[in-house]
Coordinates of C-alpha atoms and ligand atoms in Angstrom, one line a residue:
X427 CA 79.8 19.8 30.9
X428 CA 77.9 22.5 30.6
X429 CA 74.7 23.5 29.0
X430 CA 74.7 24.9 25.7
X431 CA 71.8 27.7 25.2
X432 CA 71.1 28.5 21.5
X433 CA 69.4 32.0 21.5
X434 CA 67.4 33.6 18.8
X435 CA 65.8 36.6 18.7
X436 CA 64.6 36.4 15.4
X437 CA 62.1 39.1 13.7
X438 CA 60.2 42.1 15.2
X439 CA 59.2 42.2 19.0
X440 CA 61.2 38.8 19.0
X441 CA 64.1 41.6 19.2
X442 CA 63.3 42.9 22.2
X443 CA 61.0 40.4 24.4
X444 CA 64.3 37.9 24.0
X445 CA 66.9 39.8 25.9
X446 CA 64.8 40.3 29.0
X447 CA 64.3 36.1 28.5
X448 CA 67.9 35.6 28.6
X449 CA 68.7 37.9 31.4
X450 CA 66.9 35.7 33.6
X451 CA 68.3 32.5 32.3
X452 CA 72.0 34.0 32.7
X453 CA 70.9 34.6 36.1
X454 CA 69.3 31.1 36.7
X455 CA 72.4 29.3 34.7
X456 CA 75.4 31.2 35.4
X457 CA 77.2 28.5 33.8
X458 CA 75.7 28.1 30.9
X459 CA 77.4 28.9 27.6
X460 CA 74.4 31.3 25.7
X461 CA 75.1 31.2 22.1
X462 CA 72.8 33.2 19.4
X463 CA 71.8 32.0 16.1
X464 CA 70.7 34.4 13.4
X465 CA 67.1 33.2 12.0
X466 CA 64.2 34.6 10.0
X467 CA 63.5 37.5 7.3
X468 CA 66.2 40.0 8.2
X469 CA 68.5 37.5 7.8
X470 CA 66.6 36.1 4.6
X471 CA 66.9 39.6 3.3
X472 CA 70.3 39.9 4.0
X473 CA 71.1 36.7 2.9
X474 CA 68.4 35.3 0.3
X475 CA 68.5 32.2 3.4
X476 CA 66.4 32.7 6.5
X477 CA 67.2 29.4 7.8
X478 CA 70.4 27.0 7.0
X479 CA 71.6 23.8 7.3
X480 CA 74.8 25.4 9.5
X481 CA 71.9 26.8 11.5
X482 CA 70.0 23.9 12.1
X483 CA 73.4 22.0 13.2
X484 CA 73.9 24.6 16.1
X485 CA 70.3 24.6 17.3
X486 CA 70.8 20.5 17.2
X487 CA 74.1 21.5 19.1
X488 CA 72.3 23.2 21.9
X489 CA 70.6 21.5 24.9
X490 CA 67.4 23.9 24.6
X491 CA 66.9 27.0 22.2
X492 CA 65.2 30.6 23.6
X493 CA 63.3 31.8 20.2
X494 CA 61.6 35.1 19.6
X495 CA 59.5 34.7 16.6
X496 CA 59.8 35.5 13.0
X497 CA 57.9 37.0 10.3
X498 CA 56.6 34.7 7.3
X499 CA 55.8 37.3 4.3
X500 CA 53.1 35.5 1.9
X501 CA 55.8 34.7 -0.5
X502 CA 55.5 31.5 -2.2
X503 CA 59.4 31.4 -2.1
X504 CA 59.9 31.5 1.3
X505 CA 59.7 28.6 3.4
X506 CA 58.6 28.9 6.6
X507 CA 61.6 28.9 9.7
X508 CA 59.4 27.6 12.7
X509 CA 58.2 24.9 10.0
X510 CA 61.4 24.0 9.5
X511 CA 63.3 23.3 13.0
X512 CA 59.7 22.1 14.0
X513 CA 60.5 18.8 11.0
X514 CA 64.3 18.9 11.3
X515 CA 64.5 18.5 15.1
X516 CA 61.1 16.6 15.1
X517 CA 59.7 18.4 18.0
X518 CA 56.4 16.5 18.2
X519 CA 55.0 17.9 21.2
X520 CA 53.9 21.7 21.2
X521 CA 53.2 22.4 25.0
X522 CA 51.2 25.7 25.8
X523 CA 50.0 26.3 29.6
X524 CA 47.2 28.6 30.4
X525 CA 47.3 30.3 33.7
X526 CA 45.4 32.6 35.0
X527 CA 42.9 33.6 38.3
X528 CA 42.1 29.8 39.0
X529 CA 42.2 28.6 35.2
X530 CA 45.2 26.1 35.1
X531 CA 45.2 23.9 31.8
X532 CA 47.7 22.8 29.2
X533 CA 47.0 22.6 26.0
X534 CA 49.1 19.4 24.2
X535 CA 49.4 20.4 20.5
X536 CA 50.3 17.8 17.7
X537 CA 53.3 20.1 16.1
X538 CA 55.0 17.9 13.2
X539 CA 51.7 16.7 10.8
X540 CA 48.3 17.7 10.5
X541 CA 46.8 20.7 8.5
X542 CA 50.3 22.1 9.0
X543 CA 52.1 19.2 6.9
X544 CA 53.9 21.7 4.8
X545 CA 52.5 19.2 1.7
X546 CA 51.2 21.8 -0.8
X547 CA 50.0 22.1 -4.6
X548 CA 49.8 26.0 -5.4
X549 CA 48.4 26.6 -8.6
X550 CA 46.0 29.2 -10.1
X551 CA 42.6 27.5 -10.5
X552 CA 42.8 25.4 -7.6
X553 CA 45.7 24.8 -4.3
X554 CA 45.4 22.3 -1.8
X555 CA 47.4 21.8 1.3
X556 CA 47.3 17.6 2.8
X557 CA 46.3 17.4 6.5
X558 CA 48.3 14.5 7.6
X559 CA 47.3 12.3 10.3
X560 CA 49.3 8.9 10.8
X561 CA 48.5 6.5 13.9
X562 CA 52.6 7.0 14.8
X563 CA 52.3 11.0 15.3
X564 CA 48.5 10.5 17.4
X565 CA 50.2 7.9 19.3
X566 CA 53.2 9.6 20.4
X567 CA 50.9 12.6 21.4
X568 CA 48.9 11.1 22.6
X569 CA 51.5 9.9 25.1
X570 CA 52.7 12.4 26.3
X571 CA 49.4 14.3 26.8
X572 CA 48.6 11.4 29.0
X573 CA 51.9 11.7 31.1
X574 CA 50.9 15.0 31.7
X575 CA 47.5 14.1 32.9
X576 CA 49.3 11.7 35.2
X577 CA 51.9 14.3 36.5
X578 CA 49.2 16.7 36.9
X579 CA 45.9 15.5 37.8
X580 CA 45.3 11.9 37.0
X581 CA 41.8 11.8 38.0
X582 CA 40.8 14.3 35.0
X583 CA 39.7 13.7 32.1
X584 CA 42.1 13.8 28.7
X585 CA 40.1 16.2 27.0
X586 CA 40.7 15.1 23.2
X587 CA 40.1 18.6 20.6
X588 CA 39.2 17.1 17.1
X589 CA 36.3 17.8 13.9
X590 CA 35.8 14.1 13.0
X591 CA 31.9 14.6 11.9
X592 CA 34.1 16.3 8.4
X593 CA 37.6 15.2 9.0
X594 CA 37.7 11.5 8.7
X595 CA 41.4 12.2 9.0
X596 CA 40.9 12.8 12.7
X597 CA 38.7 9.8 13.6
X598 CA 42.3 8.1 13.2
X599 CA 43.8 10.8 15.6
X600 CA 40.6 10.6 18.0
X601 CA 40.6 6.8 18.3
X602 CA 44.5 6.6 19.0
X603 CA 44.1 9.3 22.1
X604 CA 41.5 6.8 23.6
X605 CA 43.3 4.2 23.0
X606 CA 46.3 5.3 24.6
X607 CA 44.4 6.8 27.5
X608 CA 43.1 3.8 28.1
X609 CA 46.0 2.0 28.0
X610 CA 47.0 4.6 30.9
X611 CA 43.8 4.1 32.8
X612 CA 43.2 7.8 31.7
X613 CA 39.4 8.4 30.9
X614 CA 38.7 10.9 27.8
X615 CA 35.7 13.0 26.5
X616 CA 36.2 13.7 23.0
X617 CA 34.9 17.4 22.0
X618 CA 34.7 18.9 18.6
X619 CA 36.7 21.7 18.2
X620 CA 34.6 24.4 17.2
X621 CA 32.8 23.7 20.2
X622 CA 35.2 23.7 22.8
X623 CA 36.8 27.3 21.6
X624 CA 33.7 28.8 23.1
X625 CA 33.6 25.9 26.0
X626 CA 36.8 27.0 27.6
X627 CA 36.0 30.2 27.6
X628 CA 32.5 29.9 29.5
X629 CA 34.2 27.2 31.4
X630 CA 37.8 27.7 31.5
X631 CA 37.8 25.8 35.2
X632 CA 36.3 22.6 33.8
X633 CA 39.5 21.9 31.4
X634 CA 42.8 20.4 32.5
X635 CA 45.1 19.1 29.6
X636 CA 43.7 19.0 26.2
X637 CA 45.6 17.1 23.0
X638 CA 44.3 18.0 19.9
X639 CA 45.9 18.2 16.2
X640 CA 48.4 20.9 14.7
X641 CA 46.3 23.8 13.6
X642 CA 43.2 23.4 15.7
X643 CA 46.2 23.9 18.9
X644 CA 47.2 26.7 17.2
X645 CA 44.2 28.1 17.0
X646 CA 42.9 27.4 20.4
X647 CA 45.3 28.4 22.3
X648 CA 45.0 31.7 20.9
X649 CA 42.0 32.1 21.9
X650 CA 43.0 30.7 25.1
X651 CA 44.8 34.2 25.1
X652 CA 41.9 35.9 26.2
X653 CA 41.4 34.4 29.5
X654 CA 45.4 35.5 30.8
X655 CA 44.9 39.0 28.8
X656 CA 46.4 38.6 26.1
X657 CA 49.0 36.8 23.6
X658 CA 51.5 38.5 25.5
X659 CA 51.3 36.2 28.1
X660 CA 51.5 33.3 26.4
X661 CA 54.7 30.7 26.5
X662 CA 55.4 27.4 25.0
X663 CA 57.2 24.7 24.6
X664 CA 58.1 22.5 21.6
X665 CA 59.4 19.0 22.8
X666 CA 61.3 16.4 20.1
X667 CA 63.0 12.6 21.6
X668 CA 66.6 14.7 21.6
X669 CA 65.3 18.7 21.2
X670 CA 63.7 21.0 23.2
X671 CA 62.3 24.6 22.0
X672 CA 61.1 27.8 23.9
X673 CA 59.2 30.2 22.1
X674 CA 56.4 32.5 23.3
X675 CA 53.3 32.2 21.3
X676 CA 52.8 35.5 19.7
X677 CA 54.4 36.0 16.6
X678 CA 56.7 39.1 15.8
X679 CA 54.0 41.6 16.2
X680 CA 55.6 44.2 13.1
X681 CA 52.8 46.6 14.1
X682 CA 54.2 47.4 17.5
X683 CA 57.7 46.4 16.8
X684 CA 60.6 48.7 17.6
X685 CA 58.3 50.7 20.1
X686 CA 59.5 48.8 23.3
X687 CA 56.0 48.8 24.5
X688 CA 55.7 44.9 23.9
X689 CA 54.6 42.4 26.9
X690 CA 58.2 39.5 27.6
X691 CA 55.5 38.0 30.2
X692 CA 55.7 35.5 27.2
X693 CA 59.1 35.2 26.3
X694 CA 59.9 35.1 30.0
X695 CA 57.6 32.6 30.6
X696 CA 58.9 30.4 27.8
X697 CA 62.6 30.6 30.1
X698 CA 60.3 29.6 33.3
X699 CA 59.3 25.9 30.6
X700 CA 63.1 25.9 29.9
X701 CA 63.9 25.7 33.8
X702 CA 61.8 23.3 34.3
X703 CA 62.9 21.1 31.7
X704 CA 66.0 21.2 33.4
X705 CA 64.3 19.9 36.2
X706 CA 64.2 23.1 37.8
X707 CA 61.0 23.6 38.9
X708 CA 61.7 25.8 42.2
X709 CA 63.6 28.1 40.1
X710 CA 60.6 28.1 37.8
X711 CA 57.8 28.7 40.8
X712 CA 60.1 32.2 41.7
X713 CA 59.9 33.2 38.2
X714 CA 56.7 32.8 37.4
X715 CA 55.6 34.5 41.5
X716 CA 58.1 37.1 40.6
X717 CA 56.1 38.0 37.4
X718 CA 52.7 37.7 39.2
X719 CA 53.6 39.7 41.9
X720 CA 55.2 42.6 39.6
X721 CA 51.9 42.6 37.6
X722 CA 50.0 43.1 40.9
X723 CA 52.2 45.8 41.9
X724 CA 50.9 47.8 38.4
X725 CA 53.8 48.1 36.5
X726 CA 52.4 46.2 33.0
X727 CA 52.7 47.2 29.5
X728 CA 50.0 48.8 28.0
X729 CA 48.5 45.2 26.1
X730 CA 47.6 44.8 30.1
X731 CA 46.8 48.3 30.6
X732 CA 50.0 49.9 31.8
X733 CA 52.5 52.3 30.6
X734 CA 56.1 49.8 31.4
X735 CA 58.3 49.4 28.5
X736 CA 59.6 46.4 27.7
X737 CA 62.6 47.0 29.3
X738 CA 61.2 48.3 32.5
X739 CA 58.6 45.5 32.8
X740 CA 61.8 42.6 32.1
X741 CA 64.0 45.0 34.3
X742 CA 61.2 44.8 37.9
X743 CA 61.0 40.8 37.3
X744 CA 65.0 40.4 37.1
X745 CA 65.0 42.7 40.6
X746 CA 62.3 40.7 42.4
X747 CA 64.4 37.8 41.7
X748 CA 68.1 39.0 42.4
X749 CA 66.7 40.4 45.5
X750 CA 65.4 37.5 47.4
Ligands
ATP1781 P1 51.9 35.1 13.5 O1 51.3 34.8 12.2 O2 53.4 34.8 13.6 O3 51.2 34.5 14.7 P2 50.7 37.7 13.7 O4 51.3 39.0 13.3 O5 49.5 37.2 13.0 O6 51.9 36.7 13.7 P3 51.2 38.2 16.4 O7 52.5 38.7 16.0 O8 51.1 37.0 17.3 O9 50.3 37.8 15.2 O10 50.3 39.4 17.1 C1 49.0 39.7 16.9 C2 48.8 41.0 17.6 O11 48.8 40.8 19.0 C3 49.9 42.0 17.3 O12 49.6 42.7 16.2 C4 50.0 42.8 18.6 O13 49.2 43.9 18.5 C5 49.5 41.8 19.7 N1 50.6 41.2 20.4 C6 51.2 40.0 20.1 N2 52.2 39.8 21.0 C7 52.3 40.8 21.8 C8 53.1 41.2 22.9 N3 54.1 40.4 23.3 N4 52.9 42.3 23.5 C9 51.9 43.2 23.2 N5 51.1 42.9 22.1 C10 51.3 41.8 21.4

């Protein structure tokens, strides 16, 4: 049979860094049976419904889902989609690599608890949000952090992000990493968080894979962004038992939306993790040389310092590859 694609543009640049995504992925899986489903504000403003349960029934459907991003407007009404699909197809594992001029790590990002529980009391005098740690979620992440270590450099440390000296909550998460890595044979160093945002930026080279808890993954590999110029460049991928997810990390960027001037290094990227979930990682290695090589020739958009639209930028990649 074949695979089944879900597609979603979503919100904002999510619009237009998508298409050149799937373009490549048509290429790649000329068999495949692309479908799109509608998420995020415009549909919530069309519809009062930004996210349904029909939708979440095709995106369990699919084999792997291509996602733009969405925009979340600070109403207290509006639940948030990426929240959502995260819970409902229990994608555990947020995976975000960071490549760039010799820096090669992968950031392993707790994605379904943590600061990001969605457990919330508003209220006027006082509103609280529950950071949720349970031994379950540290150990499954903890998991598959270390199979990564193994598949990538087994001799290097599990580098464990966490704030225990406030959070109690994440002596639980810390002690469960080491526990698991040493189950593994996989030796740790256990870093607090605020620290290592500046660390791997002075030494970027010293990192390999790094599991830490759901906002604090968020947060670093942001930052992260400035070592491979910028959140355009950014791709992920959120992993469940029976789901995978693509999504680049930016969000939907409304400031430069509608320009065509945004980086789909990102979203293209994200197709490259979808390949290789597929288990086709040769296909992936031409993708992601194709994009290096069309950076080196100058044509960027200007985040990196060029003057390629969207569409141009997407359009040089997809040429490099159908011409090989
Ligand atoms: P979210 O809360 O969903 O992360 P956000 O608006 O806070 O969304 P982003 O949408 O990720 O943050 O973008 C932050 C800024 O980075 C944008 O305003 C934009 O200027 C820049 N940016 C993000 N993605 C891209 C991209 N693909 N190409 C160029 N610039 C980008």
């Amino acid at each position: 049979m074949s695979l089944r694609i879900a597609i979603s543009e979503g919100d904002g640049i999510g619009q237009e860094v998508i298409p050149e995504a799937k373009k490549i992925l048509e290429y790649f899986l000329p068999d495949a049976d692309f479908f799109e489903v509608e998420l995020g504000l415009g549909k919530w403003e069309k519809t009062g419904c930004a996210c349904s349960s029909e939708d979440i029934r095709d995106l369990k459907e699919s084999d792997a889902i291509l996602f733009g991003a969405v925009t979340t407007p600070p109403d207290p009404d509006y639940k948030s989609v990426l929240l959502q699909i995260r819970h409902e197809l229990d994608l555990y594992a947020n995976l975000r690599p960071i490549k760039s001029y010799g820096v090669d790590m992968m950031i392993v990002r707790e994605n379904t608890e943590g600061l990001y529980s969605g457990i919330e009391e508003i209220g006027e005098e006082r509103s609280t949000t529950l950071r949720v740690v349970t031994k379950a979620g540290s150990k499954r992440i903890a998991e598959k952090a270390c199979s990564l270590v193994l598949e990538r450099n087994p001799g290097r440390p599990l580098v464990i992000g966490y704030k225990g000296n406030v959070l109690k909550s994440d002596l639980l998460f810390r002690d469960t990493c080491m526990e698991v890595a040493g189950s593994y044979g996989i030796k740790t160093k256990s870093v607090f968080i605020d620290a290592l945002c500046l660390d791997v930026l002075q030494h970027p080279k010293n990192y390999d894979v790094i599991v830490t808890t759901n906002m604090f993954g968020d947060i670093l590999s942001d930052v992260c962004g400035y070592l491979t110029g910028g959140l355009g460049m950014l791709p992920s991928a959120n992993i469940g038992e029976n789901h995978a997810f693509f999504e680049p990390v930016h969000g939907s960027a409304p400031d430069i939306a509608c320009r065509g001037i945004a980086n789909p290094v990102a979203a293209i990227r994200s197709a490259g993790m979808m390949l290789e979930y597929f288990g086709m990682r040769s296909e992936g290695n031409i993708l992601e040389e194709a994009i290096q090589s069309v950076i080196r020739s100058g044509v960027c958009t200007p985040d990196l310092g060029g003057s390629a639209s969207t569409n141009g930028f997407g359009s040089r990649v997809f040429e490099v590859i159908s011409k090989r």
